[in-house]
Every structure is written in structure tokens, then in C-alpha cells.
Amino acid sequence: FYLTPPQVNSILKANEYSFKVPEFDGKNVSSVLGFDSNQLPANAPIEDRRSAATCLQTRGMLLGVFDGHAGCACAQAVSERLFYYIAVSLLPHETLLEIENAVESGRALLPILQWHKHPNDYFSKEASKLYFNSLRTYWQELIDLNSGETTDVREALINAFKRLDNDISLEAQVGDPNSFLNYLVLRVAFSGATACVAHVDGVDLHIANTGDSRAMLGVQEEDGSWSAVNLSYDHNAQNEHEVERVKMEHPKSEEKSLVKQDRLLGLLMPFRAFGDVKFKWSIELQKRVIESGPDQLNDNEYTKFIPPNYHTPPYLTAEPEVIHHKLRPQDKFLVLATDGLWETMHRHDVARIVGEYLTGVHHQQPIAVGGYKVTLGQMHGLLTERRARISSVFEDQNAATHLIRHAVGNNEFGTVDHERLSKMLSLPEELARMYRDDITIIVVQFNSHVIGAYQNEE
């Protein structure tokens, strides 16, 4: 089944979104120029989500990718709700009081976030009242706890992640008289999602990560070449510190059963996630909630089983690891992406491909043929193909699309092979998941002039 280049392009571009930060008086005062994002599904429906918003009552911009498992319900809820929790955590006491007073007296609320959404990015209208009430309880507690100090961004991010996860769990335990909502809150809690979120404010970049999506900085060296700086660590069995952390939290008698076949309790790849109450609640609580829940829950195999060797829950946390980085003029862009990208591409290739795309300058790598015997004719073919590729490389109007094209279509020579791309994109739904995962990417472009000016002020 062969797709023509226009067909390939329409598949790749279906979910692309771009946002340029507006300039004021002909000047751009933000350290962010704008961002490109895109998604390519492998699951049907896609289990990844993405979000981006400008904080209106504080400074800064929030961007995040969310990778769902056991369905998309949890990733969906987190993509809608987490930024509100973060924004509220960052608000000064007076603003929180203003918002609470407005709700009390039925006046219009101050808008907290300006969302930057693709028309396909879904928002669940039915749950908005429930979500709002949970958020309001949170800010009421923040008002009561007022210490008069300004909130540290790191703390705000950690508190917001933990609080949202706690609310997801509570809503599922309390249930809802409306049967649709009751089923929704249970689906959200029993499915799971990882999250990798960036907060950019001036030269301060904070990454809060829970799970195995990643954040990477693209840096332009003095000679014009590109390098990558990791700004997050995967929370999985490949991370020794993470394995140690899990072991520290449980009795020595469980040491052998905690991580099996590189999975938590032999089942879960990420060691941190939202939702996944199967790994957090006691067995009694799980049984009670499932028995009193709607019938659809009983038909769901996932909710019924209890993980093996389940003795001292919780085994899983949504607490993020937060990394702070002060932006420098050579930091040109940030890539946030779910593991679907990193499974197929090395970060240095990602840095080079995006860097060259954004600057339009190609540092010709010597053609590597990696131990293959190549005739002169084949070499001539590779070089001609490369020349043609450089002229076609600017078809993509979106850096995230450009990256997905490489992630799915790269051959062993590191070039996009149209035939391979066509094959990978025409796989039927049930096969696609065997060859790749959902891929979600946000590429944030920084404004070096503004960052340089900030540095000079300091």
C-alpha cells in the first residue's frame, strides 16, 4: 500500500500547531519566540496529549506532553487540569483572594491561563464543574495556608503535580451521582499518564518530569554546530537512582519482586505516573471502589486484577523531579517529547535536525555508510539524494513535523527515505503499535536577543 508524497504530508501535518509570541510596540519582550507542536498516533485513539498556555496573572509560559497508558483518560484529564494547578500554586495571596471573592459573589473570574490549542485538542465539558470545584478547594487551602512568602517555582510545580494526582484519586473514591461522570473519574484514576512540563519565565526554565517523556535543550556551539543537553531523567528501570528510590520505600523482603523484567512489580514501565491507582490504593480500597462502581468497570480486565507481590502500597508516585536551568544566548530551542520519539532517535540527532531546520544552515556530515560495501554508483546516488533532500527540506512549516518525518522515515544512512515513510504511515491500526509508539513533540524556540539583554541586566 503506497502513499504518495502529498498523502504522506497530509498525514504528518494533520495535528500540527504553531504559535508565535506577539510583539509589543515592534519589540518582543518574551524569551520565547514561539513554538511548534505535532502528534502522530500509533494507538487508536491516540493515548498522548499535549498542552500549552500563557500564564496571565503571573509571568511565564507553560508547555507539556503527557503519555497515557491503559487508555487515554488520565492523560486527557492531566492535560486539561495540571496547568491550572500550577498557575494557582504560583499566584500571590492577593490574587487568590480576588479570585475567591469573585466566585463567592458570582462575578466574572480573572482569566488565569490563555490556552494555545489545536482544534483537535479535546476538552471534556461534562467534567468542567467537578474539575473547577476540586481546583477551588485547592486555592482555598492555599489562602488559608498563606505564609506571606512568594512561592518558589520548584515548590509550586511539585505541589501542583502531587495535589492533582491526589484529587484524581479522591474524586474516584467519592464517585459522582451522575453515572457518566462516575465512570469518567474512575477511568481517569485507573488509567495512567506520565508528564513532562516546562515553565519558562525570562531566563528561568524549569522542567518538571514524572515518568519517561523527555526534555532536551538544543545548544548552538561557537563553530555553529549543535549539541543537546538533557533536562530530565527517565523514571524507569534504566535509571539506577530511580530503582534505588523505589527499593528504599519498601521493606527489604520485597527487594526481588519490586522490579521484574524492567517493570515496576513486573507490570509498569514508568516508575512515576499520574493515576494508576492499581499501584497506589490498598487492595481493600480497590475492591470497595470497583464493587460500588458502574458495571462497565467490572467488564474491564485491567481494573479486576491485583498486581502480584502487592504488600506495601503505594508503589507509584506522581511527584515530579524538577530541574532548573538559566537560559543563555546559545540555548536556541527546547524539545519536549513523549518516549515515542526517543525510542527512535538519539538526542544529538534531534538537536542537529531541529537546529539545522530552524537556522536553515546544513553542516554537511560526511556520508556515513556504517560498514556497508558501497559502490561508486551508490555513493553518487546517496549524494544526489542528499542534494535533492536539502532543497525539499523546507517543505515543512513546522519543526515538530520535520522531526516526526525523520523519526518515522529515517533509514540506516540517517536520511529520510520516502518509501520507508510511506510504509510506516500506511500500517493498519492494529499493526502500527507494534512498530512505533504515539509520538508527541513540542519545539520551543528561544529569543537569544532577549535572553542576552536579561543577562546584561544581571
JSON list of C-alpha atoms in Angstrom, two decimals, residues 146-329:
[
{"chain": "A", "resi": 146, "resn": "ASN", "atom": "CA", "xyz": [-0.83, 31.87, 53.41]},
{"chain": "A", "resi": 147, "resn": "SER", "atom": "CA", "xyz": [2.68, 32.34, 54.76]},
{"chain": "A", "resi": 148, "resn": "GLY", "atom": "CA", "xyz": [3.16, 35.71, 53.05]},
{"chain": "A", "resi": 149, "resn": "GLU", "atom": "CA", "xyz": [6.18, 34.38, 51.16]},
{"chain": "A", "resi": 150, "resn": "THR", "atom": "CA", "xyz": [6.32, 34.32, 47.39]},
{"chain": "A", "resi": 151, "resn": "THR", "atom": "CA", "xyz": [6.12, 30.81, 46.05]},
{"chain": "A", "resi": 152, "resn": "ASP", "atom": "CA", "xyz": [9.22, 29.23, 44.68]},
{"chain": "A", "resi": 153, "resn": "VAL", "atom": "CA", "xyz": [8.57, 27.85, 41.15]},
{"chain": "A", "resi": 154, "resn": "ARG", "atom": "CA", "xyz": [10.11, 24.49, 42.01]},
{"chain": "A", "resi": 155, "resn": "GLU", "atom": "CA", "xyz": [7.83, 24.07, 45.00]},
{"chain": "A", "resi": 156, "resn": "ALA", "atom": "CA", "xyz": [4.79, 25.23, 43.04]},
{"chain": "A", "resi": 157, "resn": "LEU", "atom": "CA", "xyz": [5.43, 22.59, 40.36]},
{"chain": "A", "resi": 158, "resn": "ILE", "atom": "CA", "xyz": [5.89, 19.78, 42.89]},
{"chain": "A", "resi": 159, "resn": "ASN", "atom": "CA", "xyz": [2.80, 20.79, 44.89]},
{"chain": "A", "resi": 160, "resn": "ALA", "atom": "CA", "xyz": [0.64, 21.09, 41.76]},
{"chain": "A", "resi": 161, "resn": "PHE", "atom": "CA", "xyz": [1.61, 17.62, 40.46]},
{"chain": "A", "resi": 162, "resn": "LYS", "atom": "CA", "xyz": [1.03, 15.94, 43.81]},
{"chain": "A", "resi": 163, "resn": "ARG", "atom": "CA", "xyz": [-2.21, 17.77, 44.51]},
{"chain": "A", "resi": 164, "resn": "LEU", "atom": "CA", "xyz": [-3.75, 16.99, 41.11]},
{"chain": "A", "resi": 165, "resn": "ASP", "atom": "CA", "xyz": [-2.85, 13.31, 41.49]},
{"chain": "A", "resi": 166, "resn": "ASN", "atom": "CA", "xyz": [-4.40, 13.34, 44.96]},
{"chain": "A", "resi": 167, "resn": "ASP", "atom": "CA", "xyz": [-7.59, 14.94, 43.58]},
{"chain": "A", "resi": 168, "resn": "ILE", "atom": "CA", "xyz": [-7.81, 12.34, 40.79]},
{"chain": "A", "resi": 169, "resn": "SER", "atom": "CA", "xyz": [-7.65, 9.64, 43.46]},
{"chain": "A", "resi": 170, "resn": "LEU", "atom": "CA", "xyz": [-10.18, 11.33, 45.77]},
{"chain": "A", "resi": 171, "resn": "GLU", "atom": "CA", "xyz": [-12.71, 12.01, 43.01]},
{"chain": "A", "resi": 172, "resn": "ALA", "atom": "CA", "xyz": [-12.65, 8.32, 42.11]},
{"chain": "A", "resi": 173, "resn": "GLN", "atom": "CA", "xyz": [-13.16, 7.27, 45.75]},
{"chain": "A", "resi": 174, "resn": "VAL", "atom": "CA", "xyz": [-16.06, 9.68, 46.30]},
{"chain": "A", "resi": 175, "resn": "GLY", "atom": "CA", "xyz": [-17.67, 8.88, 42.95]},
{"chain": "A", "resi": 176, "resn": "ASP", "atom": "CA", "xyz": [-20.40, 11.02, 41.39]},
{"chain": "A", "resi": 177, "resn": "PRO", "atom": "CA", "xyz": [-24.21, 10.68, 41.34]},
{"chain": "A", "resi": 178, "resn": "ASN", "atom": "CA", "xyz": [-24.11, 11.32, 37.58]},
{"chain": "A", "resi": 179, "resn": "SER", "atom": "CA", "xyz": [-23.31, 7.88, 36.12]},
{"chain": "A", "resi": 180, "resn": "PHE", "atom": "CA", "xyz": [-21.39, 9.30, 33.14]},
{"chain": "A", "resi": 181, "resn": "LEU", "atom": "CA", "xyz": [-19.14, 11.36, 35.42]},
{"chain": "A", "resi": 182, "resn": "ASN", "atom": "CA", "xyz": [-18.78, 8.50, 37.85]},
{"chain": "A", "resi": 183, "resn": "TYR", "atom": "CA", "xyz": [-17.46, 6.26, 35.09]},
{"chain": "A", "resi": 184, "resn": "LEU", "atom": "CA", "xyz": [-15.21, 9.09, 33.83]},
{"chain": "A", "resi": 185, "resn": "VAL", "atom": "CA", "xyz": [-13.48, 9.76, 37.18]},
{"chain": "A", "resi": 186, "resn": "LEU", "atom": "CA", "xyz": [-12.89, 6.00, 37.61]},
{"chain": "A", "resi": 187, "resn": "ARG", "atom": "CA", "xyz": [-11.45, 5.63, 34.12]},
{"chain": "A", "resi": 188, "resn": "VAL", "atom": "CA", "xyz": [-9.13, 8.58, 34.79]},
{"chain": "A", "resi": 189, "resn": "ALA", "atom": "CA", "xyz": [-7.91, 7.09, 38.08]},
{"chain": "A", "resi": 190, "resn": "PHE", "atom": "CA", "xyz": [-7.45, 3.52, 36.82]},
{"chain": "A", "resi": 191, "resn": "SER", "atom": "CA", "xyz": [-5.58, 4.55, 33.66]},
{"chain": "A", "resi": 192, "resn": "GLY", "atom": "CA", "xyz": [-2.27, 6.39, 33.98]},
{"chain": "A", "resi": 193, "resn": "ALA", "atom": "CA", "xyz": [-0.16, 9.13, 32.42]},
{"chain": "A", "resi": 194, "resn": "THR", "atom": "CA", "xyz": [3.39, 10.45, 32.55]},
{"chain": "A", "resi": 195, "resn": "ALA", "atom": "CA", "xyz": [4.01, 14.21, 32.27]},
{"chain": "A", "resi": 196, "resn": "CYS", "atom": "CA", "xyz": [6.91, 16.39, 31.21]},
{"chain": "A", "resi": 197, "resn": "VAL", "atom": "CA", "xyz": [6.20, 20.10, 31.71]},
{"chain": "A", "resi": 198, "resn": "ALA", "atom": "CA", "xyz": [8.25, 23.25, 31.07]},
{"chain": "A", "resi": 199, "resn": "HIS", "atom": "CA", "xyz": [7.72, 26.61, 32.76]},
{"chain": "A", "resi": 200, "resn": "VAL", "atom": "CA", "xyz": [9.62, 29.42, 31.01]},
{"chain": "A", "resi": 201, "resn": "ASP", "atom": "CA", "xyz": [9.82, 32.84, 32.63]},
{"chain": "A", "resi": 202, "resn": "GLY", "atom": "CA", "xyz": [12.56, 35.20, 31.40]},
{"chain": "A", "resi": 203, "resn": "VAL", "atom": "CA", "xyz": [15.84, 33.29, 31.65]},
{"chain": "A", "resi": 204, "resn": "ASP", "atom": "CA", "xyz": [14.40, 30.80, 34.18]},
{"chain": "A", "resi": 205, "resn": "LEU", "atom": "CA", "xyz": [13.50, 27.46, 32.66]},
{"chain": "A", "resi": 206, "resn": "HIS", "atom": "CA", "xyz": [12.05, 24.81, 34.97]},
{"chain": "A", "resi": 207, "resn": "ILE", "atom": "CA", "xyz": [11.32, 21.27, 33.81]},
{"chain": "A", "resi": 208, "resn": "ALA", "atom": "CA", "xyz": [9.05, 19.12, 35.96]},
{"chain": "A", "resi": 209, "resn": "ASN", "atom": "CA", "xyz": [9.09, 15.49, 34.88]},
{"chain": "A", "resi": 210, "resn": "THR", "atom": "CA", "xyz": [7.16, 12.44, 36.07]},
{"chain": "A", "resi": 211, "resn": "GLY", "atom": "CA", "xyz": [7.81, 9.28, 34.04]},
{"chain": "A", "resi": 212, "resn": "ASP", "atom": "CA", "xyz": [9.69, 8.72, 30.79]},
{"chain": "A", "resi": 213, "resn": "SER", "atom": "CA", "xyz": [8.89, 11.58, 28.44]},
{"chain": "A", "resi": 214, "resn": "ARG", "atom": "CA", "xyz": [11.88, 13.88, 27.99]},
{"chain": "A", "resi": 215, "resn": "ALA", "atom": "CA", "xyz": [13.02, 17.49, 27.80]},
{"chain": "A", "resi": 216, "resn": "MET", "atom": "CA", "xyz": [16.14, 18.39, 25.83]},
{"chain": "A", "resi": 217, "resn": "LEU", "atom": "CA", "xyz": [17.83, 21.71, 25.15]},
{"chain": "A", "resi": 218, "resn": "GLY", "atom": "CA", "xyz": [19.31, 22.48, 21.71]},
{"chain": "A", "resi": 219, "resn": "VAL", "atom": "CA", "xyz": [22.55, 24.47, 22.07]},
{"chain": "A", "resi": 220, "resn": "GLN", "atom": "CA", "xyz": [24.45, 26.15, 19.25]},
{"chain": "A", "resi": 221, "resn": "GLU", "atom": "CA", "xyz": [28.21, 25.94, 19.78]},
{"chain": "A", "resi": 222, "resn": "GLU", "atom": "CA", "xyz": [30.62, 28.71, 18.69]},
{"chain": "A", "resi": 223, "resn": "ASP", "atom": "CA", "xyz": [31.52, 26.84, 15.47]},
{"chain": "A", "resi": 224, "resn": "GLY", "atom": "CA", "xyz": [27.82, 26.73, 14.55]},
{"chain": "A", "resi": 225, "resn": "SER", "atom": "CA", "xyz": [27.39, 23.02, 15.30]},
{"chain": "A", "resi": 226, "resn": "TRP", "atom": "CA", "xyz": [24.58, 21.71, 17.54]},
{"chain": "A", "resi": 227, "resn": "SER", "atom": "CA", "xyz": [24.67, 19.86, 20.83]},
{"chain": "A", "resi": 228, "resn": "ALA", "atom": "CA", "xyz": [22.00, 18.51, 23.18]},
{"chain": "A", "resi": 229, "resn": "VAL", "atom": "CA", "xyz": [21.61, 18.98, 26.93]},
{"chain": "A", "resi": 230, "resn": "ASN", "atom": "CA", "xyz": [19.26, 16.65, 28.79]},
{"chain": "A", "resi": 231, "resn": "LEU", "atom": "CA", "xyz": [16.93, 18.47, 31.17]},
{"chain": "A", "resi": 232, "resn": "SER", "atom": "CA", "xyz": [15.10, 15.44, 32.55]},
{"chain": "A", "resi": 233, "resn": "TYR", "atom": "CA", "xyz": [15.79, 11.89, 33.67]},
{"chain": "A", "resi": 234, "resn": "ASP", "atom": "CA", "xyz": [13.63, 8.92, 32.73]},
{"chain": "A", "resi": 235, "resn": "HIS", "atom": "CA", "xyz": [11.88, 7.34, 35.69]},
{"chain": "A", "resi": 236, "resn": "ASN", "atom": "CA", "xyz": [12.21, 3.71, 34.72]},
{"chain": "A", "resi": 237, "resn": "ALA", "atom": "CA", "xyz": [14.36, 0.62, 35.28]},
{"chain": "A", "resi": 238, "resn": "GLN", "atom": "CA", "xyz": [17.25, 2.11, 33.23]},
{"chain": "A", "resi": 239, "resn": "ASN", "atom": "CA", "xyz": [17.68, 4.81, 35.88]},
{"chain": "A", "resi": 240, "resn": "GLU", "atom": "CA", "xyz": [19.66, 3.32, 38.78]},
{"chain": "A", "resi": 241, "resn": "HIS", "atom": "CA", "xyz": [18.77, 6.16, 41.18]},
{"chain": "A", "resi": 242, "resn": "GLU", "atom": "CA", "xyz": [15.10, 5.58, 40.48]},
{"chain": "A", "resi": 243, "resn": "VAL", "atom": "CA", "xyz": [15.39, 1.83, 41.13]},
{"chain": "A", "resi": 244, "resn": "GLU", "atom": "CA", "xyz": [17.18, 2.65, 44.41]},
{"chain": "A", "resi": 245, "resn": "ARG", "atom": "CA", "xyz": [14.49, 5.15, 45.38]},
{"chain": "A", "resi": 246, "resn": "VAL", "atom": "CA", "xyz": [11.74, 2.54, 44.91]},
{"chain": "A", "resi": 247, "resn": "LYS", "atom": "CA", "xyz": [13.70, -0.04, 46.92]},
{"chain": "A", "resi": 248, "resn": "MET", "atom": "CA", "xyz": [14.25, 2.45, 49.77]},
{"chain": "A", "resi": 249, "resn": "GLU", "atom": "CA", "xyz": [10.50, 2.97, 50.08]},
{"chain": "A", "resi": 250, "resn": "HIS", "atom": "CA", "xyz": [9.64, -0.70, 50.68]},
{"chain": "A", "resi": 251, "resn": "PRO", "atom": "CA", "xyz": [10.78, -3.45, 53.07]},
{"chain": "A", "resi": 252, "resn": "LYS", "atom": "CA", "xyz": [13.89, -5.45, 52.23]},
{"chain": "A", "resi": 253, "resn": "SER", "atom": "CA", "xyz": [11.74, -8.60, 51.89]},
{"chain": "A", "resi": 254, "resn": "GLU", "atom": "CA", "xyz": [10.24, -7.11, 48.69]},
{"chain": "A", "resi": 255, "resn": "GLU", "atom": "CA", "xyz": [13.56, -6.26, 47.05]},
{"chain": "A", "resi": 256, "resn": "LYS", "atom": "CA", "xyz": [13.37, -9.07, 44.49]},
{"chain": "A", "resi": 257, "resn": "SER", "atom": "CA", "xyz": [9.74, -8.53, 43.45]},
{"chain": "A", "resi": 258, "resn": "LEU", "atom": "CA", "xyz": [9.72, -4.71, 43.14]},
{"chain": "A", "resi": 259, "resn": "VAL", "atom": "CA", "xyz": [11.33, -4.56, 39.69]},
{"chain": "A", "resi": 260, "resn": "LYS", "atom": "CA", "xyz": [10.93, -7.52, 37.36]},
{"chain": "A", "resi": 261, "resn": "GLN", "atom": "CA", "xyz": [11.65, -7.61, 33.62]},
{"chain": "A", "resi": 262, "resn": "ASP", "atom": "CA", "xyz": [12.48, -3.90, 33.89]},
{"chain": "A", "resi": 263, "resn": "ARG", "atom": "CA", "xyz": [8.96, -3.08, 35.08]},
{"chain": "A", "resi": 264, "resn": "LEU", "atom": "CA", "xyz": [7.50, -1.97, 38.38]},
{"chain": "A", "resi": 265, "resn": "LEU", "atom": "CA", "xyz": [6.05, -5.15, 40.01]},
{"chain": "A", "resi": 266, "resn": "GLY", "atom": "CA", "xyz": [6.70, -6.75, 36.62]},
{"chain": "A", "resi": 267, "resn": "LEU", "atom": "CA", "xyz": [3.92, -4.64, 35.03]},
{"chain": "A", "resi": 268, "resn": "LEU", "atom": "CA", "xyz": [4.53, -0.93, 34.66]},
{"chain": "A", "resi": 269, "resn": "MET", "atom": "CA", "xyz": [7.30, 0.67, 32.57]},
{"chain": "A", "resi": 270, "resn": "PRO", "atom": "CA", "xyz": [7.34, 4.16, 34.16]},
{"chain": "A", "resi": 271, "resn": "PHE", "atom": "CA", "xyz": [8.19, 4.31, 37.87]},
{"chain": "A", "resi": 272, "resn": "ARG", "atom": "CA", "xyz": [6.28, 7.59, 38.34]},
{"chain": "A", "resi": 273, "resn": "ALA", "atom": "CA", "xyz": [2.88, 8.50, 36.91]},
{"chain": "A", "resi": 274, "resn": "PHE", "atom": "CA", "xyz": [-0.47, 10.18, 37.48]},
{"chain": "A", "resi": 275, "resn": "GLY", "atom": "CA", "xyz": [-3.48, 7.94, 38.11]},
{"chain": "A", "resi": 276, "resn": "ASP", "atom": "CA", "xyz": [-2.68, 4.21, 38.09]},
{"chain": "A", "resi": 277, "resn": "VAL", "atom": "CA", "xyz": [-4.46, 3.73, 41.41]},
{"chain": "A", "resi": 278, "resn": "LYS", "atom": "CA", "xyz": [-3.88, -0.04, 40.93]},
{"chain": "A", "resi": 279, "resn": "PHE", "atom": "CA", "xyz": [-0.36, 0.72, 42.20]},
{"chain": "A", "resi": 280, "resn": "LYS", "atom": "CA", "xyz": [-1.35, 3.23, 44.88]},
{"chain": "A", "resi": 281, "resn": "TRP", "atom": "CA", "xyz": [-4.50, 2.12, 46.70]},
{"chain": "A", "resi": 282, "resn": "SER", "atom": "CA", "xyz": [-4.76, -0.67, 49.25]},
{"chain": "A", "resi": 283, "resn": "ILE", "atom": "CA", "xyz": [-6.40, -3.87, 47.98]},
{"chain": "A", "resi": 284, "resn": "GLU", "atom": "CA", "xyz": [-9.43, -3.21, 50.22]},
{"chain": "A", "resi": 285, "resn": "LEU", "atom": "CA", "xyz": [-9.96, 0.25, 48.75]},
{"chain": "A", "resi": 286, "resn": "GLN", "atom": "CA", "xyz": [-9.62, -1.06, 45.18]},
{"chain": "A", "resi": 287, "resn": "LYS", "atom": "CA", "xyz": [-12.24, -3.74, 45.82]},
{"chain": "A", "resi": 288, "resn": "ARG", "atom": "CA", "xyz": [-14.64, -1.35, 47.55]},
{"chain": "A", "resi": 289, "resn": "VAL", "atom": "CA", "xyz": [-14.49, 1.21, 44.73]},
{"chain": "A", "resi": 290, "resn": "ILE", "atom": "CA", "xyz": [-14.84, -1.37, 41.97]},
{"chain": "A", "resi": 291, "resn": "GLU", "atom": "CA", "xyz": [-17.78, -3.09, 43.67]},
{"chain": "A", "resi": 292, "resn": "SER", "atom": "CA", "xyz": [-19.67, 0.16, 44.19]},
{"chain": "A", "resi": 293, "resn": "GLY", "atom": "CA", "xyz": [-18.70, 1.49, 40.74]},
{"chain": "A", "resi": 294, "resn": "PRO", "atom": "CA", "xyz": [-20.63, 1.18, 37.46]},
{"chain": "A", "resi": 295, "resn": "ASP", "atom": "CA", "xyz": [-20.92, -2.20, 35.69]},
{"chain": "A", "resi": 296, "resn": "GLN", "atom": "CA", "xyz": [-18.58, -1.12, 32.88]},
{"chain": "A", "resi": 297, "resn": "LEU", "atom": "CA", "xyz": [-15.73, -1.24, 35.41]},
{"chain": "A", "resi": 298, "resn": "ASN", "atom": "CA", "xyz": [-16.33, -4.93, 36.08]},
{"chain": "A", "resi": 299, "resn": "ASP", "atom": "CA", "xyz": [-16.09, -5.70, 32.37]},
{"chain": "A", "resi": 300, "resn": "ASN", "atom": "CA", "xyz": [-12.65, -4.08, 32.30]},
{"chain": "A", "resi": 301, "resn": "GLU", "atom": "CA", "xyz": [-9.97, -6.72, 32.81]},
{"chain": "A", "resi": 302, "resn": "TYR", "atom": "CA", "xyz": [-7.43, -4.12, 33.86]},
{"chain": "A", "resi": 303, "resn": "THR", "atom": "CA", "xyz": [-9.34, -2.97, 36.94]},
{"chain": "A", "resi": 304, "resn": "LYS", "atom": "CA", "xyz": [-10.06, -6.50, 38.22]},
{"chain": "A", "resi": 305, "resn": "PHE", "atom": "CA", "xyz": [-6.60, -7.97, 38.71]},
{"chain": "A", "resi": 306, "resn": "ILE", "atom": "CA", "xyz": [-4.38, -7.07, 41.65]},
{"chain": "A", "resi": 307, "resn": "PRO", "atom": "CA", "xyz": [-0.67, -6.68, 40.82]},
{"chain": "A", "resi": 308, "resn": "PRO", "atom": "CA", "xyz": [1.46, -9.62, 42.05]},
{"chain": "A", "resi": 309, "resn": "ASN", "atom": "CA", "xyz": [3.52, -9.17, 45.27]},
{"chain": "A", "resi": 310, "resn": "TYR", "atom": "CA", "xyz": [1.32, -6.26, 46.33]},
{"chain": "A", "resi": 311, "resn": "HIS", "atom": "CA", "xyz": [2.14, -5.81, 50.03]},
{"chain": "A", "resi": 312, "resn": "THR", "atom": "CA", "xyz": [3.04, -2.19, 50.90]},
{"chain": "A", "resi": 313, "resn": "PRO", "atom": "CA", "xyz": [1.34, 0.29, 48.57]},
{"chain": "A", "resi": 314, "resn": "PRO", "atom": "CA", "xyz": [1.76, 2.94, 47.28]},
{"chain": "A", "resi": 315, "resn": "TYR", "atom": "CA", "xyz": [4.38, 1.68, 44.80]},
{"chain": "A", "resi": 316, "resn": "LEU", "atom": "CA", "xyz": [3.98, 4.66, 42.49]},
{"chain": "A", "resi": 317, "resn": "THR", "atom": "CA", "xyz": [4.16, 8.44, 42.91]},
{"chain": "A", "resi": 318, "resn": "ALA", "atom": "CA", "xyz": [3.28, 11.39, 40.67]},
{"chain": "A", "resi": 319, "resn": "GLU", "atom": "CA", "xyz": [5.87, 13.61, 42.36]},
{"chain": "A", "resi": 320, "resn": "PRO", "atom": "CA", "xyz": [7.98, 15.22, 39.63]},
{"chain": "A", "resi": 321, "resn": "GLU", "atom": "CA", "xyz": [11.72, 15.67, 39.50]},
{"chain": "A", "resi": 322, "resn": "VAL", "atom": "CA", "xyz": [12.34, 19.38, 38.85]},
{"chain": "A", "resi": 323, "resn": "ILE", "atom": "CA", "xyz": [15.40, 20.71, 37.03]},
{"chain": "A", "resi": 324, "resn": "HIS", "atom": "CA", "xyz": [16.14, 24.44, 36.81]},
{"chain": "A", "resi": 325, "resn": "HIS", "atom": "CA", "xyz": [18.26, 25.89, 34.00]},
{"chain": "A", "resi": 326, "resn": "LYS", "atom": "CA", "xyz": [19.22, 29.54, 33.45]},
{"chain": "A", "resi": 327, "resn": "LEU", "atom": "CA", "xyz": [18.90, 30.24, 29.73]},
{"chain": "A", "resi": 328, "resn": "ARG", "atom": "CA", "xyz": [21.96, 31.52, 27.83]},
{"chain": "A", "resi": 329, "resn": "PRO", "atom": "CA", "xyz": [22.06, 33.13, 24.37]}
]
